[in-house]
mmCIF file of C-alpha atoms in Angstrom:
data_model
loop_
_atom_site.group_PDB
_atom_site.id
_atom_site.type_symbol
_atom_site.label_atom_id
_atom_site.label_comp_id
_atom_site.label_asym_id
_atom_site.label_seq_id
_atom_site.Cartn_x
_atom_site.Cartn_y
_atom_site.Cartn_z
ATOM 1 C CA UNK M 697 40.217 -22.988 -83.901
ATOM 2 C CA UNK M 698 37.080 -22.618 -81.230
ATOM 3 C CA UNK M 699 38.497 -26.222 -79.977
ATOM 4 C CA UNK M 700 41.892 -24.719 -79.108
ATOM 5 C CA UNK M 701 40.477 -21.827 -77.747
ATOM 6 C CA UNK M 702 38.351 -24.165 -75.590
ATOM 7 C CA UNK M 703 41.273 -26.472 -74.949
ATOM 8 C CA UNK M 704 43.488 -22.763 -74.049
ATOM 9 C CA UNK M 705 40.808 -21.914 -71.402
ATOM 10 C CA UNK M 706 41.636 -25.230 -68.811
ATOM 11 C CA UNK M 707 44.842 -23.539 -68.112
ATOM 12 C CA UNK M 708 43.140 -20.166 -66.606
ATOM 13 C CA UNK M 709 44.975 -19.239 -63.476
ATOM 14 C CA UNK M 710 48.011 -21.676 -64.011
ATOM 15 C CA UNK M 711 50.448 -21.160 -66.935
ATOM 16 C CA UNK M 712 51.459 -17.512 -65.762
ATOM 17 C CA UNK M 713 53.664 -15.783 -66.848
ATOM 18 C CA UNK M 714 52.678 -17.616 -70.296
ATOM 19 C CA UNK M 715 49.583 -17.329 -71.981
ATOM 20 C CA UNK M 716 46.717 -19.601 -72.803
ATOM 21 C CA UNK M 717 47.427 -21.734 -75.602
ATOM 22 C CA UNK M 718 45.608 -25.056 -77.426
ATOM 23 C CA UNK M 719 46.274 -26.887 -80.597
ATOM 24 C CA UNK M 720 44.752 -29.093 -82.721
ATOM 25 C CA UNK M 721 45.657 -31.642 -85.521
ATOM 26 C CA UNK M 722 43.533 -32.551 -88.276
ATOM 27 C CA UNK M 723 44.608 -35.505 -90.674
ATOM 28 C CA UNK M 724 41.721 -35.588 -93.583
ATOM 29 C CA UNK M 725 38.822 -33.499 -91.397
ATOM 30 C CA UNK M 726 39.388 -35.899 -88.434
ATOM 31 C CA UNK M 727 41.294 -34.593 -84.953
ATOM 32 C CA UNK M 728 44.135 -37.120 -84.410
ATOM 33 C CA UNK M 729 45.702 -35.459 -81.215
ATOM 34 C CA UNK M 730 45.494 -32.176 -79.028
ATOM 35 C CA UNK M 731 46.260 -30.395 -76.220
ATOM 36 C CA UNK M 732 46.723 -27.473 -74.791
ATOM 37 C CA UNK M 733 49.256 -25.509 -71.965
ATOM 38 C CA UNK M 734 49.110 -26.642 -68.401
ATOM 39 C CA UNK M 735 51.684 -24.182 -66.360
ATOM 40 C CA UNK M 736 54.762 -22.367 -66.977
ATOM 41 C CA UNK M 737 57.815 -24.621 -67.491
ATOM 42 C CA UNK M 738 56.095 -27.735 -68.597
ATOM 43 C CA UNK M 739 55.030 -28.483 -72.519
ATOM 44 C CA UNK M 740 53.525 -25.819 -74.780
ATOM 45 C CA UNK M 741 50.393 -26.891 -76.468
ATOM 46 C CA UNK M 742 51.842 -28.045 -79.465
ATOM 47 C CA UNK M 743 54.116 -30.268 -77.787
ATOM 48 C CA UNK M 744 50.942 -32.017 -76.083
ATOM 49 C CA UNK M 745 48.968 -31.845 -78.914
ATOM 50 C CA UNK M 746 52.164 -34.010 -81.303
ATOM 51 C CA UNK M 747 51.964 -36.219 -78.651
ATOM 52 C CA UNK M 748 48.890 -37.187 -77.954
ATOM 53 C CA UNK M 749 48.886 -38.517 -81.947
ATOM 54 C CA UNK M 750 49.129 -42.146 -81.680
ATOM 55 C CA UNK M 751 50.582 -42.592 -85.416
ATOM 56 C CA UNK M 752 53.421 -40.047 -85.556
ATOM 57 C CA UNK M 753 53.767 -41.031 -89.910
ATOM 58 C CA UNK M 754 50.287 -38.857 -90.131
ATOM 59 C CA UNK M 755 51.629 -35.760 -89.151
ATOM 60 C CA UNK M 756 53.423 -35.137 -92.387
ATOM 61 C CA UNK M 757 50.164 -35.376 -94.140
ATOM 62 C CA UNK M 758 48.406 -33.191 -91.129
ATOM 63 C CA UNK M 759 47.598 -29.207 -90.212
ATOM 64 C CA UNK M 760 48.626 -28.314 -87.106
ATOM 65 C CA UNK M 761 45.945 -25.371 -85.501
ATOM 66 C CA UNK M 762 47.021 -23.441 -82.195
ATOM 67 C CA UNK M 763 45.274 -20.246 -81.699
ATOM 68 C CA UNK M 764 48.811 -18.154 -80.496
ATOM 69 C CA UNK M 765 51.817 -18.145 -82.727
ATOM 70 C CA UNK M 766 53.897 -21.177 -82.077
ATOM 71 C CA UNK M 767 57.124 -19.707 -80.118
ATOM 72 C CA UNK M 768 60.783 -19.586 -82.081
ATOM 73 C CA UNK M 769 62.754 -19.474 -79.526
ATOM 74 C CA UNK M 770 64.462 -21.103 -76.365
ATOM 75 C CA UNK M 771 62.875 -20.591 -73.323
ATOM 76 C CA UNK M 772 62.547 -23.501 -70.462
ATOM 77 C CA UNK M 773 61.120 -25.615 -73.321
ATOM 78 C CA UNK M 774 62.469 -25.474 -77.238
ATOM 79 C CA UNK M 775 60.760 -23.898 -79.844
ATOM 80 C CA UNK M 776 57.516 -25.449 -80.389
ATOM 81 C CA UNK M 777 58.288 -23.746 -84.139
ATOM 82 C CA UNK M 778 60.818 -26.340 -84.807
ATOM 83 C CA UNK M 779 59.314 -29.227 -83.553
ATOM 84 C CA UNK M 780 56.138 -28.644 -86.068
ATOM 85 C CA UNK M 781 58.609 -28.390 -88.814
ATOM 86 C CA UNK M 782 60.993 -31.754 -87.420
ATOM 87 C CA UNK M 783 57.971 -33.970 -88.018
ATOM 88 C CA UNK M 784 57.037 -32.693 -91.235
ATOM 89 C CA UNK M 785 53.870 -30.815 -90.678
ATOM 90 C CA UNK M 786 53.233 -28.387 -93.729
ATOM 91 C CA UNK M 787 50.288 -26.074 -92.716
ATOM 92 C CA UNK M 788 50.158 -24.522 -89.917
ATOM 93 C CA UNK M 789 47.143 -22.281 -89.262
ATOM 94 C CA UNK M 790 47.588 -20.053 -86.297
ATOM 95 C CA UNK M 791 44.442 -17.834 -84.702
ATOM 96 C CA UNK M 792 46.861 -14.853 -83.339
ATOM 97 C CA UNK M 793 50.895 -13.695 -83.339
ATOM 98 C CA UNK M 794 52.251 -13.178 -80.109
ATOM 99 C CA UNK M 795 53.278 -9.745 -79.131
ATOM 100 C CA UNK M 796 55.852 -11.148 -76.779
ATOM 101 C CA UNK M 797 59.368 -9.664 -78.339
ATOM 102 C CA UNK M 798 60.859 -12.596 -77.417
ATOM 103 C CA UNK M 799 58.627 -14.305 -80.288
ATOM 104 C CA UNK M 800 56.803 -11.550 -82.069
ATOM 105 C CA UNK M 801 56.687 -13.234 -85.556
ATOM 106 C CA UNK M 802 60.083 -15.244 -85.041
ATOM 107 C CA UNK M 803 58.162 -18.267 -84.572
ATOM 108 C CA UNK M 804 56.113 -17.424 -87.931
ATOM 109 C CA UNK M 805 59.111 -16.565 -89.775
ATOM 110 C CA UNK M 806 60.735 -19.916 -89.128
ATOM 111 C CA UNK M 807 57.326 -21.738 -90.270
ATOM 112 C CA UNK M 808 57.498 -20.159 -93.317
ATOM 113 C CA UNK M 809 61.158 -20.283 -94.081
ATOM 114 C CA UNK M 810 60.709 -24.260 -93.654
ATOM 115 C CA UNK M 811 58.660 -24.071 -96.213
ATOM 116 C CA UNK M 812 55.430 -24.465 -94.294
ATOM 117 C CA UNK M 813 51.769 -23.096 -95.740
ATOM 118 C CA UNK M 814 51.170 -20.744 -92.664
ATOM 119 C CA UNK M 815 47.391 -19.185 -91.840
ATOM 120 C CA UNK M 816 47.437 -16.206 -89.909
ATOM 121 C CA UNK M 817 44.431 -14.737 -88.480
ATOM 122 C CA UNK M 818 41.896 -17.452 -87.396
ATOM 123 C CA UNK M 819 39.312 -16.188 -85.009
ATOM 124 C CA UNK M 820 41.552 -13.397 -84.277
ATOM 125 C CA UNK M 821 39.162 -11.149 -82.257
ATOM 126 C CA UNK M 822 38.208 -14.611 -80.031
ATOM 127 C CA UNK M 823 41.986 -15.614 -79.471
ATOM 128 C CA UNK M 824 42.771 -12.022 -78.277
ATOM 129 C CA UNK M 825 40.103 -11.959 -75.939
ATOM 130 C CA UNK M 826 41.084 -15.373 -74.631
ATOM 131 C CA UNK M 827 44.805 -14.019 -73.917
ATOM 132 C CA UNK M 828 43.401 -10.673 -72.907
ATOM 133 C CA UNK M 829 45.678 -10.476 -69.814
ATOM 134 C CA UNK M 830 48.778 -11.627 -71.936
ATOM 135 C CA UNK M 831 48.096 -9.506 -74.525
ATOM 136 C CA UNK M 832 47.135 -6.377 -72.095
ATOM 137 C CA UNK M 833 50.669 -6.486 -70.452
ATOM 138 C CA UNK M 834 52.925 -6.708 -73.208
ATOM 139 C CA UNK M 835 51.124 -4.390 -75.362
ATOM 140 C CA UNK M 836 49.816 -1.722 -72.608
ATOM 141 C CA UNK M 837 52.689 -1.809 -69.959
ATOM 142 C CA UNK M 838 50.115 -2.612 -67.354
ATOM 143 C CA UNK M 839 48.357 -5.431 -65.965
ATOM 144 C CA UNK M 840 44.582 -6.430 -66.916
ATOM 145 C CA UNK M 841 42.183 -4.596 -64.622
ATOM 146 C CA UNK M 842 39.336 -6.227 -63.201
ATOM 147 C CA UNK M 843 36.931 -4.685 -60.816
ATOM 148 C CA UNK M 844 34.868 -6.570 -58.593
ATOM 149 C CA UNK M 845 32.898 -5.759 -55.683
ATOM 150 C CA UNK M 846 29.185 -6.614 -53.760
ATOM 151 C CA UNK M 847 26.538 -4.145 -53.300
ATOM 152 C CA UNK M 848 23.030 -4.567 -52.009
ATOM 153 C CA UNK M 849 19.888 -3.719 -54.337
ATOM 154 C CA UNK M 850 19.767 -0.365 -52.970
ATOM 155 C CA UNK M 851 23.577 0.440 -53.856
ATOM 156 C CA UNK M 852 25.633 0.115 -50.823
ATOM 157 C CA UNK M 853 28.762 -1.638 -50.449
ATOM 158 C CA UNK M 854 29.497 -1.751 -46.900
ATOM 159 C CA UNK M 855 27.376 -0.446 -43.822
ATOM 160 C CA UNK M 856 28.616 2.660 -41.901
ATOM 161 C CA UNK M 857 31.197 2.256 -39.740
ATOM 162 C CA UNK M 858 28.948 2.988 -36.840
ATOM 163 C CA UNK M 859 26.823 -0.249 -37.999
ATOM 164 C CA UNK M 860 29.756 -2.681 -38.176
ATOM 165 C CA UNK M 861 30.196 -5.140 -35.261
ATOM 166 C CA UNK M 862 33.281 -5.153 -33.118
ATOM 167 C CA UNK M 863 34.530 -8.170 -33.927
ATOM 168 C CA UNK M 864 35.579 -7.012 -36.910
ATOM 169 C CA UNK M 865 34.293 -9.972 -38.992
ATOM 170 C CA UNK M 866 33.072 -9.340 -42.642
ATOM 171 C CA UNK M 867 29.328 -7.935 -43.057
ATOM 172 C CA UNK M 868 27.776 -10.170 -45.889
ATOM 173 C CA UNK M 869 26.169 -8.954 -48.991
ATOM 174 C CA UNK M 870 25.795 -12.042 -51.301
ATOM 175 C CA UNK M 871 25.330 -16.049 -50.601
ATOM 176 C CA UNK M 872 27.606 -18.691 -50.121
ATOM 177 C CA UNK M 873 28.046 -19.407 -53.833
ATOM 178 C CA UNK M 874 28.459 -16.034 -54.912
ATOM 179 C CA UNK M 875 31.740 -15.780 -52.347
ATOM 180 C CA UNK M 876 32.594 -19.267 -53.719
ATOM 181 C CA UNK M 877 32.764 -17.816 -57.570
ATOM 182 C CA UNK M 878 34.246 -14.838 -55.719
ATOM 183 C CA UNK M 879 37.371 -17.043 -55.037
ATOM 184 C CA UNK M 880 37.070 -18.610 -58.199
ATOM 185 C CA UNK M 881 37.987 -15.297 -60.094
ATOM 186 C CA UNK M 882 40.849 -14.660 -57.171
ATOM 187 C CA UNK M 883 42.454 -17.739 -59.109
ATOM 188 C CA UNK M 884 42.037 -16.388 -62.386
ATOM 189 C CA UNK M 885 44.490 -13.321 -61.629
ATOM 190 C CA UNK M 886 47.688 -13.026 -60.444
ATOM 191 C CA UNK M 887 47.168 -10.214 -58.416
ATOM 192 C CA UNK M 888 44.812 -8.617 -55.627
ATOM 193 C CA UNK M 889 44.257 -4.859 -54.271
ATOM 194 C CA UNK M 890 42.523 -3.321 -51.947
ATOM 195 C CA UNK M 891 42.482 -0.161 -49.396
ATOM 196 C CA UNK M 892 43.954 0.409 -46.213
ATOM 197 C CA UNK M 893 40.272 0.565 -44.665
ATOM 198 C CA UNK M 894 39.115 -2.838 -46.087
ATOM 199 C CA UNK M 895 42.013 -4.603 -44.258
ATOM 200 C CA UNK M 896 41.075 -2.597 -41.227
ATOM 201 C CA UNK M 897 37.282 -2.870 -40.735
ATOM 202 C CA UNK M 898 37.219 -6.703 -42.756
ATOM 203 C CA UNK M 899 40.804 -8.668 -42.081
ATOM 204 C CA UNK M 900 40.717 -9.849 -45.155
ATOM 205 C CA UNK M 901 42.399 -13.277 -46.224
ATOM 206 C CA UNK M 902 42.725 -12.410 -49.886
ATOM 207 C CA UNK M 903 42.874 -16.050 -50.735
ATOM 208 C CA UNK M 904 41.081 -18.536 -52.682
ATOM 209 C CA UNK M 905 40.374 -21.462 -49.969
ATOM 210 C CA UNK M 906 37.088 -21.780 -51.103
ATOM 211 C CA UNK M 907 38.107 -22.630 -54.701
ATOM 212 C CA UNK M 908 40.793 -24.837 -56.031
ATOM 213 C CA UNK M 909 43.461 -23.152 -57.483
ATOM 214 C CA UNK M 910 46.543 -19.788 -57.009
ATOM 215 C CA UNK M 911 46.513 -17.799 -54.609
ATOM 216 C CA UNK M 912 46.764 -14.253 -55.730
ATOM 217 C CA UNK M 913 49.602 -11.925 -55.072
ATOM 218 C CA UNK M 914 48.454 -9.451 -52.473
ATOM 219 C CA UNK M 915 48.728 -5.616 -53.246
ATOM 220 C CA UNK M 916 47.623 -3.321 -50.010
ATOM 221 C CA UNK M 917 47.636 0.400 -49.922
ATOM 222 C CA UNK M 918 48.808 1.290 -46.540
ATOM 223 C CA UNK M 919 50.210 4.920 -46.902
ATOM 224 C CA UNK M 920 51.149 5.179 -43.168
ATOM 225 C CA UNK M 921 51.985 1.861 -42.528
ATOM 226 C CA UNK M 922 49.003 1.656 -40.269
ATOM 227 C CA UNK M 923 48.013 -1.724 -40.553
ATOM 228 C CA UNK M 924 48.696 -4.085 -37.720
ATOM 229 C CA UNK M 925 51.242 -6.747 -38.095
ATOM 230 C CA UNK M 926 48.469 -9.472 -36.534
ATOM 231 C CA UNK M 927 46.600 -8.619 -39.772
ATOM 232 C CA UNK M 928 45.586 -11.505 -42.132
ATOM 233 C CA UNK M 929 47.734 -9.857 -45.009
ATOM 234 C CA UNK M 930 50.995 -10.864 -43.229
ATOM 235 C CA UNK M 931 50.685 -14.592 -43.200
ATOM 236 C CA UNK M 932 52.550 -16.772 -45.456
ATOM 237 C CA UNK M 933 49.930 -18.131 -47.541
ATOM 238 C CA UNK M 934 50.825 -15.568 -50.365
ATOM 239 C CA UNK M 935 52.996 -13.104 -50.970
ATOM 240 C CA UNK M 936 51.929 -9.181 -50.281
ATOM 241 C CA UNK M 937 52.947 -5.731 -51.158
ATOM 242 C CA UNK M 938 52.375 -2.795 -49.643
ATOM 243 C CA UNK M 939 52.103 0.636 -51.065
ATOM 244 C CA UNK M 940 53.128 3.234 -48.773
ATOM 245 C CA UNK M 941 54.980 6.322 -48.475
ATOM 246 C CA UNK M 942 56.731 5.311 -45.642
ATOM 247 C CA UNK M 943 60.805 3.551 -45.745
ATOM 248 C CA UNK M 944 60.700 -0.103 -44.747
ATOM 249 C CA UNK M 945 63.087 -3.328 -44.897
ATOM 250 C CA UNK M 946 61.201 -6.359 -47.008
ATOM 251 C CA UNK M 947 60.450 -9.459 -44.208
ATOM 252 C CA UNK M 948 59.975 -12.703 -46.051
ATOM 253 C CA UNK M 949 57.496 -12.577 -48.124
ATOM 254 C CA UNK M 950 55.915 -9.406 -47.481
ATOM 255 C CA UNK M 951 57.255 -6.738 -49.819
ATOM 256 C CA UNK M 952 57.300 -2.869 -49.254
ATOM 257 C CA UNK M 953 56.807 -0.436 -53.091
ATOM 258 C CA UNK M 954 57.708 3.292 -51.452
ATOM 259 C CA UNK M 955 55.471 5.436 -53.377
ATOM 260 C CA UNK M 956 54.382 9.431 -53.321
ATOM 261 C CA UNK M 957 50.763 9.954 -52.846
ATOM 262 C CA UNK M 958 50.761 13.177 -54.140
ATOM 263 C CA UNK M 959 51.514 12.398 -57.636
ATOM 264 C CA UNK M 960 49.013 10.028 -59.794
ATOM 265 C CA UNK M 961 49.172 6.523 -57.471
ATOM 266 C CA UNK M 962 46.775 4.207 -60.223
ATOM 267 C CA UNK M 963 49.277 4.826 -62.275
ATOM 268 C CA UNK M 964 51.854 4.181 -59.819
ATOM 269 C CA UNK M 965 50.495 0.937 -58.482
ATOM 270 C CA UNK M 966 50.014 -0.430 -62.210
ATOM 271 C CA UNK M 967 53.370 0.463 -62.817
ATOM 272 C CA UNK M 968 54.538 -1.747 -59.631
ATOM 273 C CA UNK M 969 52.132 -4.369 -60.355
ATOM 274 C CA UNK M 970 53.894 -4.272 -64.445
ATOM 275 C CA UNK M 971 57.280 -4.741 -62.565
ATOM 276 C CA UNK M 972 56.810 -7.350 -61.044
ATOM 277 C CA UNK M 973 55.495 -9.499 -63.624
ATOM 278 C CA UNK M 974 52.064 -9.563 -62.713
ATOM 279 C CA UNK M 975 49.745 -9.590 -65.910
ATOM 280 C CA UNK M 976 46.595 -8.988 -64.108
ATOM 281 C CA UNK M 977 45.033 -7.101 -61.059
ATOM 282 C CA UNK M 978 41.896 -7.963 -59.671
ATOM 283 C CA UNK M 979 40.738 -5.070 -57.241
ATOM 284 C CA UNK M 980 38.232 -5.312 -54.751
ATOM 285 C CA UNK M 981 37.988 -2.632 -52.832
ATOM 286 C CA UNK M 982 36.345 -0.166 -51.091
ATOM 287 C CA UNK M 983 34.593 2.284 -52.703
ATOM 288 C CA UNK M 984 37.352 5.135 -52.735
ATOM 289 C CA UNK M 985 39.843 2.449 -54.082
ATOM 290 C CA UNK M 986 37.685 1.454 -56.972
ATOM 291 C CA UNK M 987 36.371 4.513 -57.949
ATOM 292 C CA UNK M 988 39.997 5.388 -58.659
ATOM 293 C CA UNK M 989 40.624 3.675 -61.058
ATOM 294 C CA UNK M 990 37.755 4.457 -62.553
ATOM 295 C CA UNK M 991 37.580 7.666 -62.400
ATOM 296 C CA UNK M 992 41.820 7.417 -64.002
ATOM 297 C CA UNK M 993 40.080 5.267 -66.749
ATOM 298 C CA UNK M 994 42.075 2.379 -65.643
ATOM 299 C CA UNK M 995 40.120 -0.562 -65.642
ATOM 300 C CA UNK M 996 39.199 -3.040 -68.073
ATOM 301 C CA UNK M 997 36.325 -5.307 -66.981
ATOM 302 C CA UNK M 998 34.129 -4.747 -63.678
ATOM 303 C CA UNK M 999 32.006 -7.507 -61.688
ATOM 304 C CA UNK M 1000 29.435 -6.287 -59.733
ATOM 305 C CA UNK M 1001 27.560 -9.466 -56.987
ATOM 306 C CA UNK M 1002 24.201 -7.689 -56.181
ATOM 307 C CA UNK M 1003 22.871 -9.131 -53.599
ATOM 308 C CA UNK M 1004 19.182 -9.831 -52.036
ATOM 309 C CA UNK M 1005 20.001 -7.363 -49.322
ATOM 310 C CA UNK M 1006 18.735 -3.636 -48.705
ATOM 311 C CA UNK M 1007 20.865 -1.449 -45.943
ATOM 312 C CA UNK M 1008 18.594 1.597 -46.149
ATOM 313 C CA UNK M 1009 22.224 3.696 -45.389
ATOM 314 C CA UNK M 1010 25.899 2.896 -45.533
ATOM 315 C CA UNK M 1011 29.070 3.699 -47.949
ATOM 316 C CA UNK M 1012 27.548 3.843 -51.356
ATOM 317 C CA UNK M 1013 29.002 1.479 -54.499
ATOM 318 C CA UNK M 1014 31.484 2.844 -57.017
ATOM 319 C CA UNK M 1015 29.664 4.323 -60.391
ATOM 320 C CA UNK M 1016 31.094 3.278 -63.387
ATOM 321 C CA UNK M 1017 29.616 3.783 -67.000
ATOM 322 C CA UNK M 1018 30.455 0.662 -69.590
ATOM 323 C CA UNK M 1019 29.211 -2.068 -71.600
ATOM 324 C CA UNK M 1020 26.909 -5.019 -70.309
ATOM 325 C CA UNK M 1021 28.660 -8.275 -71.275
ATOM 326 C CA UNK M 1022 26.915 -10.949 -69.447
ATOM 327 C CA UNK M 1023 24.198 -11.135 -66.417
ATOM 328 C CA UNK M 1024 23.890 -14.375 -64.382
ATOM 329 C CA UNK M 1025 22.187 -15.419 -61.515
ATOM 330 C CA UNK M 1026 23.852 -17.103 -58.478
ATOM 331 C CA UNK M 1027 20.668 -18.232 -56.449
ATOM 332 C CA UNK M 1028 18.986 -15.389 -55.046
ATOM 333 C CA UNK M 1029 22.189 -13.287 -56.449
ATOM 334 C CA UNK M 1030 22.585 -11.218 -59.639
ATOM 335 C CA UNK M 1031 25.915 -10.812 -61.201
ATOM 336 C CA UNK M 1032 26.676 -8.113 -63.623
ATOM 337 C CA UNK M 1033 30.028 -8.150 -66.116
ATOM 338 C CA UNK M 1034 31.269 -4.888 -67.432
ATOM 339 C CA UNK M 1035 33.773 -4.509 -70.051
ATOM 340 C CA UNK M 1036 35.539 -0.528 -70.514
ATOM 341 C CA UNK M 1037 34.524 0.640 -74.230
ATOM 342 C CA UNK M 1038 36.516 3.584 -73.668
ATOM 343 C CA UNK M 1039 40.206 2.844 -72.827
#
């Protein structure tokens, strides 16, 4: 079962709207094939995996492992159910159901009305985590929260605004490889938020060009509709919505969510984010923004880039309270993972 979750994790950032999934088959304690999900539309895991097997006749003597619950039903691929049970496989050991209605224990049900020997349960705790996203939006009604920001080692996010050059271009807090990993998470998640003053002060891209992979969905509070339309948020290279309070026509593929700012807007925005299909929100920033969500208990893992810088003054980092879950160090750069205990 760690195999398939290890196989699972290659498609990070790319099978959306379907979760990570691997599989294995064992034919007397040896792996004959595997394989795992590559993006939405193409084959499942265990699809992949029944192919890769050079000698098909073994499979009837095999166990099939995939660490979510093989799917029962017809999607833009059959079900991967009855393919396990049309070449004869008779154990199947699975690491997790899936709490996607649309399978939710149909695709078990089938195993075991074929008459298959079906394990249920395998590394549960380290399959959920890998589909934590997945799992997150169909269970919660919300997408997975991560946090992420930069903050120098005496805990300030951004300068003053009376400290910021004219230009407008981004004041640096971490090295080049930190903002590279920075874009590597921003292809992890579907989604990306941040404040009306970010896009302001920073013209932000919001894109991953300096790693391979999705751009994120753009989310961008802008309450007044205050933002100028020569910002970076309105090109083409992703799509963006805007929170606001304000009536306005969609234009390609910017998209406007009408919202009311007196009333509980986290909650709002996750509800938006839910709606349209986006499992995951990666939000990064400012301050005011982040601390938010915090402070609404809405967030689910935080990473904080601390870099080799001091400011002496400036806008102070968001304060959040959770569990330590890893600490690595990016050159001269320290970066802290969070996880929320308390949601």
């Amino acid at each position: 079962m760690m195999r398939c979750i290890q196989l699972a994790k290659n498609g990070l950032g790319t099978t959306y709207p379907n979760p990570l999934v691997g599989s294995v088959i064992v034919h007397n304690n040896r792996i004959i094939g595997e394989g795992w999900h590559h993006r939405s539309g193409t084959p499942h895991a265990e699809v992949n995996a029944i192919q890769n097997v050079e000698n098909k006749e073994l499979l009837s003597e095999s166990t099939i492992y995939v660490s979510l619950e093989p799917c029962g039903h017809f999607g833009k691929t059959p079900p991967c159910a009855d393919l396990i049970t049309s070449y004869g496989i008779k154990k199947v050991v699975i690491g997790i159901s899936d709490p996607n209605p649309k399978v939710n224990g149909k695709g078990i049900q089938k195993l075991l009305n074929a008459g298959c020997d079906v394990v249920i349960g395998v590394l549960e705790e380290e399959c959920n985590n890998l589909n934590k996203r997945f799992f997150t939006f169909h269970q919660k009604k919300r997408p997975y929260i991560l946090l992420k920001w930069a903050e120098t080692k005496d805990g300030f996010i951004a300068p003053n605004n009376s400290q910021r050059s004219s230009d407008k271009k981004p004041v640096w807090i971490t090295n080049d490889y930190s903002r590279q990993y920075a874009h590597k998470l921003r292809t992890e998640e579907q989604s990306i938020l941040v404040g009306t003053n970010t896009v302001l002060y920073d013209n932000p891209s919001l894109d991953s060009r300096e790693w391979h992979g999705i751009n994120p969905v753009r989310i961008v509070i802008d309450r007044n509709l205050n933002i100028p339309k020569n910002a970076t948020v309105f090109n083409d290279v992703a799509k963006t919505i805007f929170i606001t309070n304000k009536k306005a026509s969609n234009i390609g593929s910017n998209i406007y969510e009408t919202v009311n700012f007196s009333e509980d807007l986290t909650r709002q925005i996750c509800d938006i984010v839910y709606r349209h299909g986006l499992q995951s929100l990666l939000i990064e920033g400012g301050t005011r923004t982040i601390q938010s969500f915090i402070d609404a208990n809405l967030w689910d893992e935080a990473a904080i880039f601390v870099g080799n810088k001091n400011f002496g003054e400036g806008i102070t980092s968001p304060k959040l309270s959770g569990k330590i879950i890893s600490e690595e160090k990016i050159k001269d750069d320290i970066v802290l993972r969070f996880k929320n205990i308390s949601n």
